[in-house]
Every structure is written in C-alpha cells, then in structure tokens.
CSV table of C-alpha atoms in Angstrom, one decimal:
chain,number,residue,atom,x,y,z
U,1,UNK,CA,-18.1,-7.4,-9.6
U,2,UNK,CA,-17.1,-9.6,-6.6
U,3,UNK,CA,-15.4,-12.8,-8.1
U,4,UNK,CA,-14.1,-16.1,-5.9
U,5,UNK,CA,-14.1,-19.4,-6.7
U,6,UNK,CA,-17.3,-21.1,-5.4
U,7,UNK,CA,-15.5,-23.1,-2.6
U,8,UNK,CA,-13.8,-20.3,-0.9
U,9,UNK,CA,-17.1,-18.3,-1.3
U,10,UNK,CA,-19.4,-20.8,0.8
U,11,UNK,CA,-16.5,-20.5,3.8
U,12,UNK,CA,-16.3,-16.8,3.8
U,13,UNK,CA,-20.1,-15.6,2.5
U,14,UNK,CA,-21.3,-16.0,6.1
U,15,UNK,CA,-18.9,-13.4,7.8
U,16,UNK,CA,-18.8,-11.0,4.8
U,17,UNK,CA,-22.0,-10.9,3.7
U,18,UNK,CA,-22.7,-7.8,6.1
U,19,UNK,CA,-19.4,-6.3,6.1
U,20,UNK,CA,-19.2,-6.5,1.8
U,21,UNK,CA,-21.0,-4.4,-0.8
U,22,UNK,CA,-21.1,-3.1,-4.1
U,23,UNK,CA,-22.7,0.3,-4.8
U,24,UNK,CA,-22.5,3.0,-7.4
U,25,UNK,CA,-21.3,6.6,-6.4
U,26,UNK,CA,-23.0,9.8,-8.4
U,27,UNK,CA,-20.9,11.2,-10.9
U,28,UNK,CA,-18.1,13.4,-10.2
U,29,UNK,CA,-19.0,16.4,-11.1
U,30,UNK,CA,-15.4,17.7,-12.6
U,31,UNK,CA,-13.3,15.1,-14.2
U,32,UNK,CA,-10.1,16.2,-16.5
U,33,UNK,CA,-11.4,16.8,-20.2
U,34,UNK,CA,-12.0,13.3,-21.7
U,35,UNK,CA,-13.0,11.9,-18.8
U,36,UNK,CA,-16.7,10.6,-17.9
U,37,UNK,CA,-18.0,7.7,-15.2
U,38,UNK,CA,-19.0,4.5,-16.8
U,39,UNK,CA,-22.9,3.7,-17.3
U,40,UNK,CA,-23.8,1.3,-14.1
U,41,UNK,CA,-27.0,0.2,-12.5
U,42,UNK,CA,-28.0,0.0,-9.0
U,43,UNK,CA,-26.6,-3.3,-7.5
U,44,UNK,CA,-26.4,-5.0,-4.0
U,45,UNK,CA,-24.2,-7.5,-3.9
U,46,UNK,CA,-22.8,-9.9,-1.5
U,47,UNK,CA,-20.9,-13.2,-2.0
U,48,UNK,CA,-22.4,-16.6,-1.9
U,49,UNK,CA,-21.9,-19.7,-2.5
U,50,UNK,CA,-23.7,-19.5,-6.7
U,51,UNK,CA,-20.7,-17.5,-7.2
U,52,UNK,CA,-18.0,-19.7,-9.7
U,53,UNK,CA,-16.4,-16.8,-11.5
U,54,UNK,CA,-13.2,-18.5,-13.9
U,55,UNK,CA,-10.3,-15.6,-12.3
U,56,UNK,CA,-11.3,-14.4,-9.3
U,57,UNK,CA,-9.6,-10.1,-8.8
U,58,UNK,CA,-6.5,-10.6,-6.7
U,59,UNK,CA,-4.0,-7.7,-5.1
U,60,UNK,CA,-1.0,-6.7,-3.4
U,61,UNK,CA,-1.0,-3.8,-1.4
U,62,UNK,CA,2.9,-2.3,-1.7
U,63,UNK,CA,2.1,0.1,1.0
U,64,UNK,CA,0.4,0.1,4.4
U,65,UNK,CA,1.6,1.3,7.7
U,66,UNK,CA,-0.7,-1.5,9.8
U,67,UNK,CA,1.3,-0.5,13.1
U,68,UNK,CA,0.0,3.3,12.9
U,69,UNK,CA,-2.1,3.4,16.3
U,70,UNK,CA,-5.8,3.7,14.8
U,71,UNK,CA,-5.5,-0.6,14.2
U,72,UNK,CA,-5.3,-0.2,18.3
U,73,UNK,CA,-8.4,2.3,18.2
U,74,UNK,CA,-5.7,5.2,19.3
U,75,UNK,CA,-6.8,8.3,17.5
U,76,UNK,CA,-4.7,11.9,18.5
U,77,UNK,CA,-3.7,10.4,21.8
U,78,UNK,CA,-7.1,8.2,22.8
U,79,UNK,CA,-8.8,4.8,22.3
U,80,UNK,CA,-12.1,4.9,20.4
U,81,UNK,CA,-12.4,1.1,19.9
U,82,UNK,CA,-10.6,-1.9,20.6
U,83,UNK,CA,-8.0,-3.2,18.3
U,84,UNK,CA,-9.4,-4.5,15.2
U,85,UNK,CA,-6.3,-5.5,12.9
U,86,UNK,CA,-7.2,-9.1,12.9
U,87,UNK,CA,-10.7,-8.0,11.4
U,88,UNK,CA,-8.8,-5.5,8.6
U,89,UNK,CA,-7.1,-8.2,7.7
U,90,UNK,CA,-9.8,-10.2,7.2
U,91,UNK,CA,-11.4,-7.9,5.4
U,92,UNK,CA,-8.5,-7.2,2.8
U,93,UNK,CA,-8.2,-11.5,2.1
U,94,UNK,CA,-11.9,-11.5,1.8
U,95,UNK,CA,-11.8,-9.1,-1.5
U,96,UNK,CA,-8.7,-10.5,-2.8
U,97,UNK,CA,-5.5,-9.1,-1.2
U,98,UNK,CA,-2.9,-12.0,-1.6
U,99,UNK,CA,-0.2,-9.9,0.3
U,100,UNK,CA,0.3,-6.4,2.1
U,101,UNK,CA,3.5,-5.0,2.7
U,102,UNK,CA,3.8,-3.4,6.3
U,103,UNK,CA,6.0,0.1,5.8
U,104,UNK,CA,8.5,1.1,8.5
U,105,UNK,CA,9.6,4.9,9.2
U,106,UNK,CA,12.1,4.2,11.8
U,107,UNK,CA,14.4,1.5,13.1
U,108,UNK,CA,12.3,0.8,16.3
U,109,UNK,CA,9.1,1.0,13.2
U,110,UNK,CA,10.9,-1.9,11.4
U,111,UNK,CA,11.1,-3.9,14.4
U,112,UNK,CA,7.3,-3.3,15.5
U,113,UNK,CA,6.5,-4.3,11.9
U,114,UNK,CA,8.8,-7.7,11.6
U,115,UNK,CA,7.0,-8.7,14.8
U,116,UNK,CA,3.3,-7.8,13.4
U,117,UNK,CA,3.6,-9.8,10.5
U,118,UNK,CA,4.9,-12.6,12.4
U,119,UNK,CA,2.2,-12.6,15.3
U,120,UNK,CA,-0.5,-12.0,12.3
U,121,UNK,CA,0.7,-14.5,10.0
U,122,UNK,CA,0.9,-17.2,13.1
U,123,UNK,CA,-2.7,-16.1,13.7
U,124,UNK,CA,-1.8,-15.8,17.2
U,125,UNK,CA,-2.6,-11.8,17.5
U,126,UNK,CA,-5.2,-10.3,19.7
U,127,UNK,CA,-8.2,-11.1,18.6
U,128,UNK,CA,-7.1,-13.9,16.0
U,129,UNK,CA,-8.2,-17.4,16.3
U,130,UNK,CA,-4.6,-19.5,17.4
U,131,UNK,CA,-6.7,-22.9,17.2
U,132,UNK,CA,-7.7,-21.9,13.6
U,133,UNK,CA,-5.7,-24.3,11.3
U,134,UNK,CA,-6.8,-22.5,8.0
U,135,UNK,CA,-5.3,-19.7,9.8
U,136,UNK,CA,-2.0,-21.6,10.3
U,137,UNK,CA,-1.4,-23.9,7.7
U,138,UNK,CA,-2.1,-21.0,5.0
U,139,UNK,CA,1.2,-18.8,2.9
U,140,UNK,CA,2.6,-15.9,4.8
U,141,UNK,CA,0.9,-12.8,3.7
U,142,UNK,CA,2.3,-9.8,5.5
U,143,UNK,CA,5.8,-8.5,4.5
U,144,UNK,CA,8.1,-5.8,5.8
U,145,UNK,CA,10.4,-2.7,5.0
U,146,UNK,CA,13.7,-1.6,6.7
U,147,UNK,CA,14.1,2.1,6.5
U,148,UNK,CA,14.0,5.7,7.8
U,149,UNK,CA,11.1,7.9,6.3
U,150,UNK,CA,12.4,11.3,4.9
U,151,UNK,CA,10.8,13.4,7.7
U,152,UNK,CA,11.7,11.2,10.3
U,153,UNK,CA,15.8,11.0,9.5
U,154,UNK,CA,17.1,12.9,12.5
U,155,UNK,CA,17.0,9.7,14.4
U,156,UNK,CA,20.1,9.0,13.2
U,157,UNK,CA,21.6,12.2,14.6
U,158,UNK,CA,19.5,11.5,18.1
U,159,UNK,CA,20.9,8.1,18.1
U,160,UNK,CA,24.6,9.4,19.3
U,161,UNK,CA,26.2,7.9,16.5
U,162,UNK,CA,24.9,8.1,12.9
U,163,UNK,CA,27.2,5.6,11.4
U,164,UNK,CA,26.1,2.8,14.6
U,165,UNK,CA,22.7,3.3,13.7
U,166,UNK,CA,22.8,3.0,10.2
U,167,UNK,CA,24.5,-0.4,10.7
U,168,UNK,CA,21.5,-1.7,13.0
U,169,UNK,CA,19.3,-0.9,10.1
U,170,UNK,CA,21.8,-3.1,7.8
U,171,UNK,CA,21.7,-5.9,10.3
U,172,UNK,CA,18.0,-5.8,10.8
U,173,UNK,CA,17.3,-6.1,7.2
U,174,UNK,CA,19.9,-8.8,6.5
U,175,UNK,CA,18.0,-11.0,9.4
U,176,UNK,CA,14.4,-10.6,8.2
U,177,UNK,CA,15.5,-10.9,4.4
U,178,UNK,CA,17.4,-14.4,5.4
U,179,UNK,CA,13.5,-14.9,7.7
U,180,UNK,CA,11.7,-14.0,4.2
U,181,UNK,CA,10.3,-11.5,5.7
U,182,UNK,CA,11.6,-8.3,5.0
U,183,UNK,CA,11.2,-7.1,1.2
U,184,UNK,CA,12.4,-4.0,0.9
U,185,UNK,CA,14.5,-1.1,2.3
U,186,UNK,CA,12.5,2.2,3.1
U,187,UNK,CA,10.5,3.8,3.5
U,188,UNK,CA,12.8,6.5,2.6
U,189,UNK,CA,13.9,8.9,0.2
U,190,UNK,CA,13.0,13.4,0.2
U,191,UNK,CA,10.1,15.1,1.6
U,192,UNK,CA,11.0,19.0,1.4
U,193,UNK,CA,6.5,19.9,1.8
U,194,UNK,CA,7.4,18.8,5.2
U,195,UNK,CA,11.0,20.4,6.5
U,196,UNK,CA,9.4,21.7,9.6
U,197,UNK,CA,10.1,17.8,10.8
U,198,UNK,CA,13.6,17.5,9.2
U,199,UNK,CA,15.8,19.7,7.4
U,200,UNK,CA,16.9,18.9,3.4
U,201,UNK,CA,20.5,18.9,4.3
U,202,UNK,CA,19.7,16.2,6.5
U,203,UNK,CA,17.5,14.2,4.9
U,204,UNK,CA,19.7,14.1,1.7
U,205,UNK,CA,22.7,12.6,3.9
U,206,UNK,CA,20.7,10.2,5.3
U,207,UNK,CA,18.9,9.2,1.9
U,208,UNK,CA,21.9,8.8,0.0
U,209,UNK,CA,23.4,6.5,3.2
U,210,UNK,CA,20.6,4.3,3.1
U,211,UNK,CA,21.6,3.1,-0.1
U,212,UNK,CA,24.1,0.7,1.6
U,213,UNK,CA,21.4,-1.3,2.8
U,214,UNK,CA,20.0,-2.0,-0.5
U,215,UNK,CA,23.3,-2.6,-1.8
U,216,UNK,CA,24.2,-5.1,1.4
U,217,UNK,CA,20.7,-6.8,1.3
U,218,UNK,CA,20.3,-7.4,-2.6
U,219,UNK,CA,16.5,-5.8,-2.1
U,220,UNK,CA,14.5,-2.8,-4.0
U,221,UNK,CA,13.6,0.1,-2.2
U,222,UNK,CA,10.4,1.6,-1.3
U,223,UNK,CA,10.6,5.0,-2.0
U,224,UNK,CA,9.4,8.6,-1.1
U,225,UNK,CA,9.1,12.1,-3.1
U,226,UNK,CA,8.3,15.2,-2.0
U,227,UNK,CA,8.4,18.6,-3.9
U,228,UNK,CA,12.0,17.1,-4.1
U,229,UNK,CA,11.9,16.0,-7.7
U,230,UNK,CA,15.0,17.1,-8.9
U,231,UNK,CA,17.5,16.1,-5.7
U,232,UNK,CA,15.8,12.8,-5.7
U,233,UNK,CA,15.9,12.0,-9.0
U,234,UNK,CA,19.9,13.2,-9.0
U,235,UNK,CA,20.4,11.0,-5.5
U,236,UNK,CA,18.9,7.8,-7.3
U,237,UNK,CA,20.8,8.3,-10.3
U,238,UNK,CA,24.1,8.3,-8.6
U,239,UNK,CA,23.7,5.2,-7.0
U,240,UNK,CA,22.2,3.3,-9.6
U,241,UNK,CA,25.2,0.4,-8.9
U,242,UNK,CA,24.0,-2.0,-6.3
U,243,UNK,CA,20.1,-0.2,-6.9
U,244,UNK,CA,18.1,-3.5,-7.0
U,245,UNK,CA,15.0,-1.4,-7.9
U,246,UNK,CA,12.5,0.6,-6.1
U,247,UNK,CA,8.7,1.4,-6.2
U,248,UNK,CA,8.3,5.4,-5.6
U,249,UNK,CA,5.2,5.0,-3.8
U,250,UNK,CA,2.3,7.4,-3.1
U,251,UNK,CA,3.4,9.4,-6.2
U,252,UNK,CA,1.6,13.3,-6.3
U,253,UNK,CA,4.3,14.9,-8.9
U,254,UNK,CA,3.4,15.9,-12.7
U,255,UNK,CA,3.7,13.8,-15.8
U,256,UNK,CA,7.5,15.5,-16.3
U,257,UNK,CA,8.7,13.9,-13.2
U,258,UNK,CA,7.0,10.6,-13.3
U,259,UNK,CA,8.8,10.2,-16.9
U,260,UNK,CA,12.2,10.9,-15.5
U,261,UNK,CA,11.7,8.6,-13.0
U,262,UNK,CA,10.6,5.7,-15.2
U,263,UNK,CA,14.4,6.9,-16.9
U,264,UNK,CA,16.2,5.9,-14.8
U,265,UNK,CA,15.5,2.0,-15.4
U,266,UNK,CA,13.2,-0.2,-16.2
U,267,UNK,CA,13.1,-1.5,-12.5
U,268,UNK,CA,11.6,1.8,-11.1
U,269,UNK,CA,7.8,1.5,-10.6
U,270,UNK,CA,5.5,4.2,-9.6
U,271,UNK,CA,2.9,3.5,-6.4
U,272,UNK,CA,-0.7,4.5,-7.2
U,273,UNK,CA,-3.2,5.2,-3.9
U,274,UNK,CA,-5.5,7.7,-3.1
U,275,UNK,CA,-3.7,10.2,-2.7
U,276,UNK,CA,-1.9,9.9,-5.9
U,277,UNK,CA,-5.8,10.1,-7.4
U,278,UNK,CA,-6.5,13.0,-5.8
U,279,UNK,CA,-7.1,15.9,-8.2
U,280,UNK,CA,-8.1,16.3,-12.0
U,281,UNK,CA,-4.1,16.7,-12.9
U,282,UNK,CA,-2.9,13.9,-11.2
U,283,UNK,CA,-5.8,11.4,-12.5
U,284,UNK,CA,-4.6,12.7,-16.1
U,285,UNK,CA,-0.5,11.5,-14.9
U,286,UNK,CA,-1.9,8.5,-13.7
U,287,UNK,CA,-4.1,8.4,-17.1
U,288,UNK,CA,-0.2,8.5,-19.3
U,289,UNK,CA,1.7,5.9,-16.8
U,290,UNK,CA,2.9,2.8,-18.4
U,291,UNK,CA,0.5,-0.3,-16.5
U,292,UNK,CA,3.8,-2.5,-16.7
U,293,UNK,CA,5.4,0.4,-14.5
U,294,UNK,CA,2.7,1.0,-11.8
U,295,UNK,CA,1.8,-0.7,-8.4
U,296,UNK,CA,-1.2,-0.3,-6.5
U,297,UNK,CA,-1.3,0.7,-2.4
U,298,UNK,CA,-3.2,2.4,-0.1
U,299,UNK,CA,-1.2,3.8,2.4
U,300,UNK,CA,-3.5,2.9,5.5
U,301,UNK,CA,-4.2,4.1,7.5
U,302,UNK,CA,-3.8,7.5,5.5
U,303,UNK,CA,-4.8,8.4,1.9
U,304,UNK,CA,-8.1,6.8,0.9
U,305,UNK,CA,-10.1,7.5,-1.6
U,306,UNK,CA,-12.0,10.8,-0.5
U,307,UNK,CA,-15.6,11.8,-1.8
U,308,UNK,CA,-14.3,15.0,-2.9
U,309,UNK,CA,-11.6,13.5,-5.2
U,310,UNK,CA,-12.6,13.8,-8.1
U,311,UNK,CA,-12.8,10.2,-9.4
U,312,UNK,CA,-14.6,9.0,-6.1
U,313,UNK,CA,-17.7,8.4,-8.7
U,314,UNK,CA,-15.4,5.7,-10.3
U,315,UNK,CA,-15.6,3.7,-7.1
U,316,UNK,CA,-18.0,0.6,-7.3
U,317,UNK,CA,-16.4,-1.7,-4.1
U,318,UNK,CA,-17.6,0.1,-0.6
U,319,UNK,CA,-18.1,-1.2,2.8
U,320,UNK,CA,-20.1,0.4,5.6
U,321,UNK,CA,-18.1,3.2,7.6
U,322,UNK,CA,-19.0,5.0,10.8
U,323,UNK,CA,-17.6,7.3,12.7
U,324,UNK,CA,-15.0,6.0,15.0
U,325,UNK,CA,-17.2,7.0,18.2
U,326,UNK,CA,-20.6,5.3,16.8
U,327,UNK,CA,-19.4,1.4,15.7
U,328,UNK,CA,-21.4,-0.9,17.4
U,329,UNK,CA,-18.3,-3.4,17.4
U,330,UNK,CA,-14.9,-4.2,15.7
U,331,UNK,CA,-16.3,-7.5,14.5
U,332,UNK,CA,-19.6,-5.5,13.3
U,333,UNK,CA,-18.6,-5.3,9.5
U,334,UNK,CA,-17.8,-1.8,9.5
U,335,UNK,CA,-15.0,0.0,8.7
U,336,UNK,CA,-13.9,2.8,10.5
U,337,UNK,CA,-14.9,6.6,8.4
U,338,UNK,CA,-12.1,8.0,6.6
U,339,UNK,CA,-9.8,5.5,7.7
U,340,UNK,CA,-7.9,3.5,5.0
U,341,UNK,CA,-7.3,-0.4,5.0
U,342,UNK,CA,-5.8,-2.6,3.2
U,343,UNK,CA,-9.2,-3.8,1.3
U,344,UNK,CA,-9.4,-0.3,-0.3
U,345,UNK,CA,-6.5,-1.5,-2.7
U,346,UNK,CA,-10.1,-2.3,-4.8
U,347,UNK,CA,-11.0,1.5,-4.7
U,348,UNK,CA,-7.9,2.9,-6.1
U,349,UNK,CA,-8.2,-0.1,-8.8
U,350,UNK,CA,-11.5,1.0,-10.2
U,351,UNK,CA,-10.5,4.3,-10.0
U,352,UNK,CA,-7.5,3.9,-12.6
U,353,UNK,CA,-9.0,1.1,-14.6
U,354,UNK,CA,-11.9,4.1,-15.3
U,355,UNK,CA,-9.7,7.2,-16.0
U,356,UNK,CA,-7.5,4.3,-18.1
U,357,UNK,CA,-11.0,3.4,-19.6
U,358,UNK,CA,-9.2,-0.1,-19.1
U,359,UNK,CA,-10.6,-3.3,-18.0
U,360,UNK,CA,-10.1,-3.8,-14.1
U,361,UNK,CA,-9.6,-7.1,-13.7
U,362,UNK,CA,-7.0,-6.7,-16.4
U,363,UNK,CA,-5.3,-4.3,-14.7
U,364,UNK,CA,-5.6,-6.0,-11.4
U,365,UNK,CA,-3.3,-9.0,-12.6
U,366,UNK,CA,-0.7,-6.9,-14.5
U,367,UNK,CA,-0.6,-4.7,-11.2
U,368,UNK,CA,-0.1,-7.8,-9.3
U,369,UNK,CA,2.4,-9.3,-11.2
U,370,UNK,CA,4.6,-6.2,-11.3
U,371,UNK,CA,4.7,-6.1,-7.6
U,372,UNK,CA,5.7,-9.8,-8.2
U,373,UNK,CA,8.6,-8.8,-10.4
U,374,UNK,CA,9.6,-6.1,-7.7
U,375,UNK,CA,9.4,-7.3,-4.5
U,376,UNK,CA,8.5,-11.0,-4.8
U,377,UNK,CA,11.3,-12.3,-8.0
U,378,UNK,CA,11.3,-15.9,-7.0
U,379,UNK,CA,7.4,-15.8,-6.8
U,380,UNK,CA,6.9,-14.3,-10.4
U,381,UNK,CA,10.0,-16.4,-12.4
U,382,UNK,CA,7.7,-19.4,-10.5
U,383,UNK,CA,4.7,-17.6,-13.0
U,384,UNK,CA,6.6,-19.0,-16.2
C-alpha cells in the first residue's frame, strides 16, 4: 500500500528500499465480537520509481517524545548504539509523516525540545547532512509543547518558587509560538495510576495553573488522563474561557469518558496510539469515536503497537527490528525492537481504519486535517 508520487519515489527508493516493507501479520486470535482481519495476500514491497499513485498516505504524528534518551542509544542508564534520530526521522518522511510534534514533560524538556527541532529542521544535527540543500530549503517539520507532565509537577515546588516558575513556562511558550515553533501547551493534565511520582493534590494545582499559559499564548493543549476521569474532566470544564482546545492524547479510558470529553466542545480531540489499541475494550471505544474528533500519535519512544495487542494482525506497514544489542548499524534500515518512532503513526492507522472497517487512506487525510484544525489553523483555513 506504499503510495508517493513517482518523482519523490526515484530519490528516496535507493535508501528505503531495505529499511521499508510490507507484510501481513496472522490473525489475532481474540478480537471484540464483530471484529475479523481483512483477507490479504503475501506481498513484498518496496518503493520504486514505477510507483505514480494519484494521493500519496500522509501523517502527523501529535505525540512523540524524540528527546527520550533511546534516540542517543541510552537504554536504563547505557549506550547500545549511537544516536540515530537523524535516521528516525528519515524514516518517518519516507512513509509519509509531514510533521511530528516533539512533547515536553518539564520546563528544562521544553527547552531540549525547541532546540531539537531547530538543529533537525536546520539539518545540522549529528549525523544529518548540513551541505544537503533538500535538507535546508524544505518546510519545518518538527514542532514543540510547553508543559509539565502530570507525574512530573513537583518541579514547580522543587523550583523555590511555584509562581516564578510557572512564569518561565509562560515566557518560554510566548517566544517559540512568536518562532512558530511551539504549538501547544503540555504535556499536562492528571495521572492518579502513577501517584507514587506525584501526589493528586499536587498535580491538580498545578493542572489547573497551567491553564494561564494557554490562555496567555492563544494555543490548544496537549493533554493527559489517568484513572482521573472525573477531576479532569471537572478541571477542563472550569476553564473552558481562554481554552483554545486540546487533544487528550494517548487515550486508555471507556466509551463513557471519551463521550464526556468530546462534551465539552467541539475543539477537544481524542489522541489514538498504541497504547490506546491495546486491548479488545479499548479497540471497541476507538471503534465508537467520531473520525472528525480523533488524531493519530505514537508516543515514541513508548507505546507501539505490540504483538500481543490484539489488533497487531491488522498491521500491514513493518520494518525490520532487532534487538538493540544485535544492529549491525544505525544507518542499517533497522529499527530498534519494541521501540516506537515516528513512522509507526502507519501502524496505529491500519489498526483503526480495520476495527472501523474504514478505508485507510481515507482516514489518513481526515486524521491529518484535524490535527491541521488543532494545532496548525493557519495551515488548514489555507486548505479552502
């Protein structure tokens, strides 16, 4: 199902031909009633230059924390490989990612990210080709949040002075929104599975406070829920003036709580990745979601698509993976086992577009366009 316009095809069919291929997955073998894999046959495919398709598949991933340490090769504390961002990148632009947005969990996070996606969209990162004018002359592709995650909110508290630090986050947003670079406030919202990190009390304050950076920045916010339904959903609701909109990404709650989310206003998307495809009951929520009200992300390095989820037989769109220890190179065309990148946005695609019994390039462009809408207005009223 690969599809690129013929030019772009003979550039890129060279380095992705080894790194790119489509294979079927066995059935799952328990898929919520109603549900059943699609009849396929066994395919190879790799791009080249007799590809012309009329709309080649296009993405935005919502949600991906590329500063995590395993795009360095750290893993628990040590370096399995050298750092292969440049070549995850590639990969993701190579099967159709237009844009990824880079999450940040903390202030000094937001800062690491703003400077990511500017040495990676100069092309002047390690490993990146500086001389490359492709590289340079092409649209910025890698955007930012400005926010504290849930779990992560006593840094406000550590800082000395709460109030200080909550204004740095303010100012930091205000200067990469002016840059275009920043898109959203977050990631942050309630995550009570994990208090053992930060307490509720706390992270409710702290929540509700970061609200006055959406409202000072004009932006959406990229959200997170928890087993905090109902204080979420009450937190939101109260500060619905100033709310620009939000995406509540990596969603895992029932069909009840999705609903009252999508509520609140018609500007609150729910944020579909593995994770969120995970079990029988949550491919039956994703089955009942609105496609004008969902976004697609894969969390990377965290939440892919897992051969024990249930709709991993759904997946068509695979690349080699070995274990971290075993790759003969970055630059090898293999990803890296049960990591997530960007490029998996394809995965959790084909995995709705199946249980949806929907067609996936459809769903691909009305995907794309609401993430437009969100986090990208200018670019979508540009759409006509």
């Amino acid at each position: 199902r690969w599809r690129m316009h013929a030019s772009v095809a003979c550039r890129l069919a060279p380095r992705v031909a080894v790194a790119l291929r489509l294979a079927p997955r066995s059935s799952p073998t328990s898929l919520p009633r109603g549900f059943a894999p699609r009849a396929t046959t066994t395919t190879t495919t790799t791009m080249s230059a007799s590809s012309n398709p009329s709309r080649p598949r296009r993405y935005i991933d919502v949600g991906a924390n590329l500063t995590d340490g395993m795009f360095r090769g750290e893993y628990h504390g040590k370096t399995y490989h050298e750092p292969d961002l440049d070549v995850v990148l590639r990969r993701a632009w190579d099967v159709g990612v237009e844009k990824v947005m880079v999450t940040a969990g903390t202030l000094p996070e937001a800062r690491d990210a703003i400077d990511l996606a500017d040495r990676f969209d100069r092309g002047d990162s390690d490993g990146a080709h500086p001389g490359n004018p492709e590289r340079r002359s092409s649209p910025r592709r890698l955007f930012t949040t400005v926010g504290v995650h849930p779990t992560r909110c006593g840094e406000f508290e550590a800082s000395g002075d709460g109030d200080a630090h909550l204004q740095s986050l303010v100012a930091l947003a205000v200067e990469g929104a002016k840059a275009g670079r920043v898109v959203a406030v977050g990631e942050c919202g309630l995550d009570y599975d994990r208090l053992q990190f930060c307490d509720a009390s706390t992270q409710r304050k702290w929540f509700e406070a970061q609200f006055e950076i959406t409202r000072a920045v004009g932006l959406p916010m990229f959200l997170h829920m928890r087993a905090a339904a109902e204080d979420f959903t009450a937190i939101v609701r109260r500060n619905l003036d100033g709310f620009k909109g939000g995406c509540v990404h990596s969603f895992t709650g029932t069909w009840e709580e999705a609903d009252a989310l999508l509520n609140l206003r018609d500007d609150v998307y729910i944020g579909l990745n593995g994770c969120s495809l995970r079990t029988e009951e949550s491919l039956a929520v994703a089955k009942r979601l609105p496609n004008d009200r969902i976004v697609i992300e894969t969390d990377a390095p965290w939440c892919g698509i897992k051969a024990s989820h249930p709709g991993h037989g759904f997946v068509r769109t695979t690349w080699p993976a070995k274990d971290k220890k075993k790759r003969a190179s970055v630059d090898g065309g293999e990803t890296v086992k049960d990591r997530s990148e960007p490029c998996h946005v394809a995965q959790v695609l084909e995995v709705i577009a199946a249980v949806k019994e929907e067609d996936s390039d459809e769903l691909a462009e009305i995907y794309r366009r609401n993430a437009l809408r969100l986090f990208f207005p200018e670019e979508y009223a540009a759409l006509g």
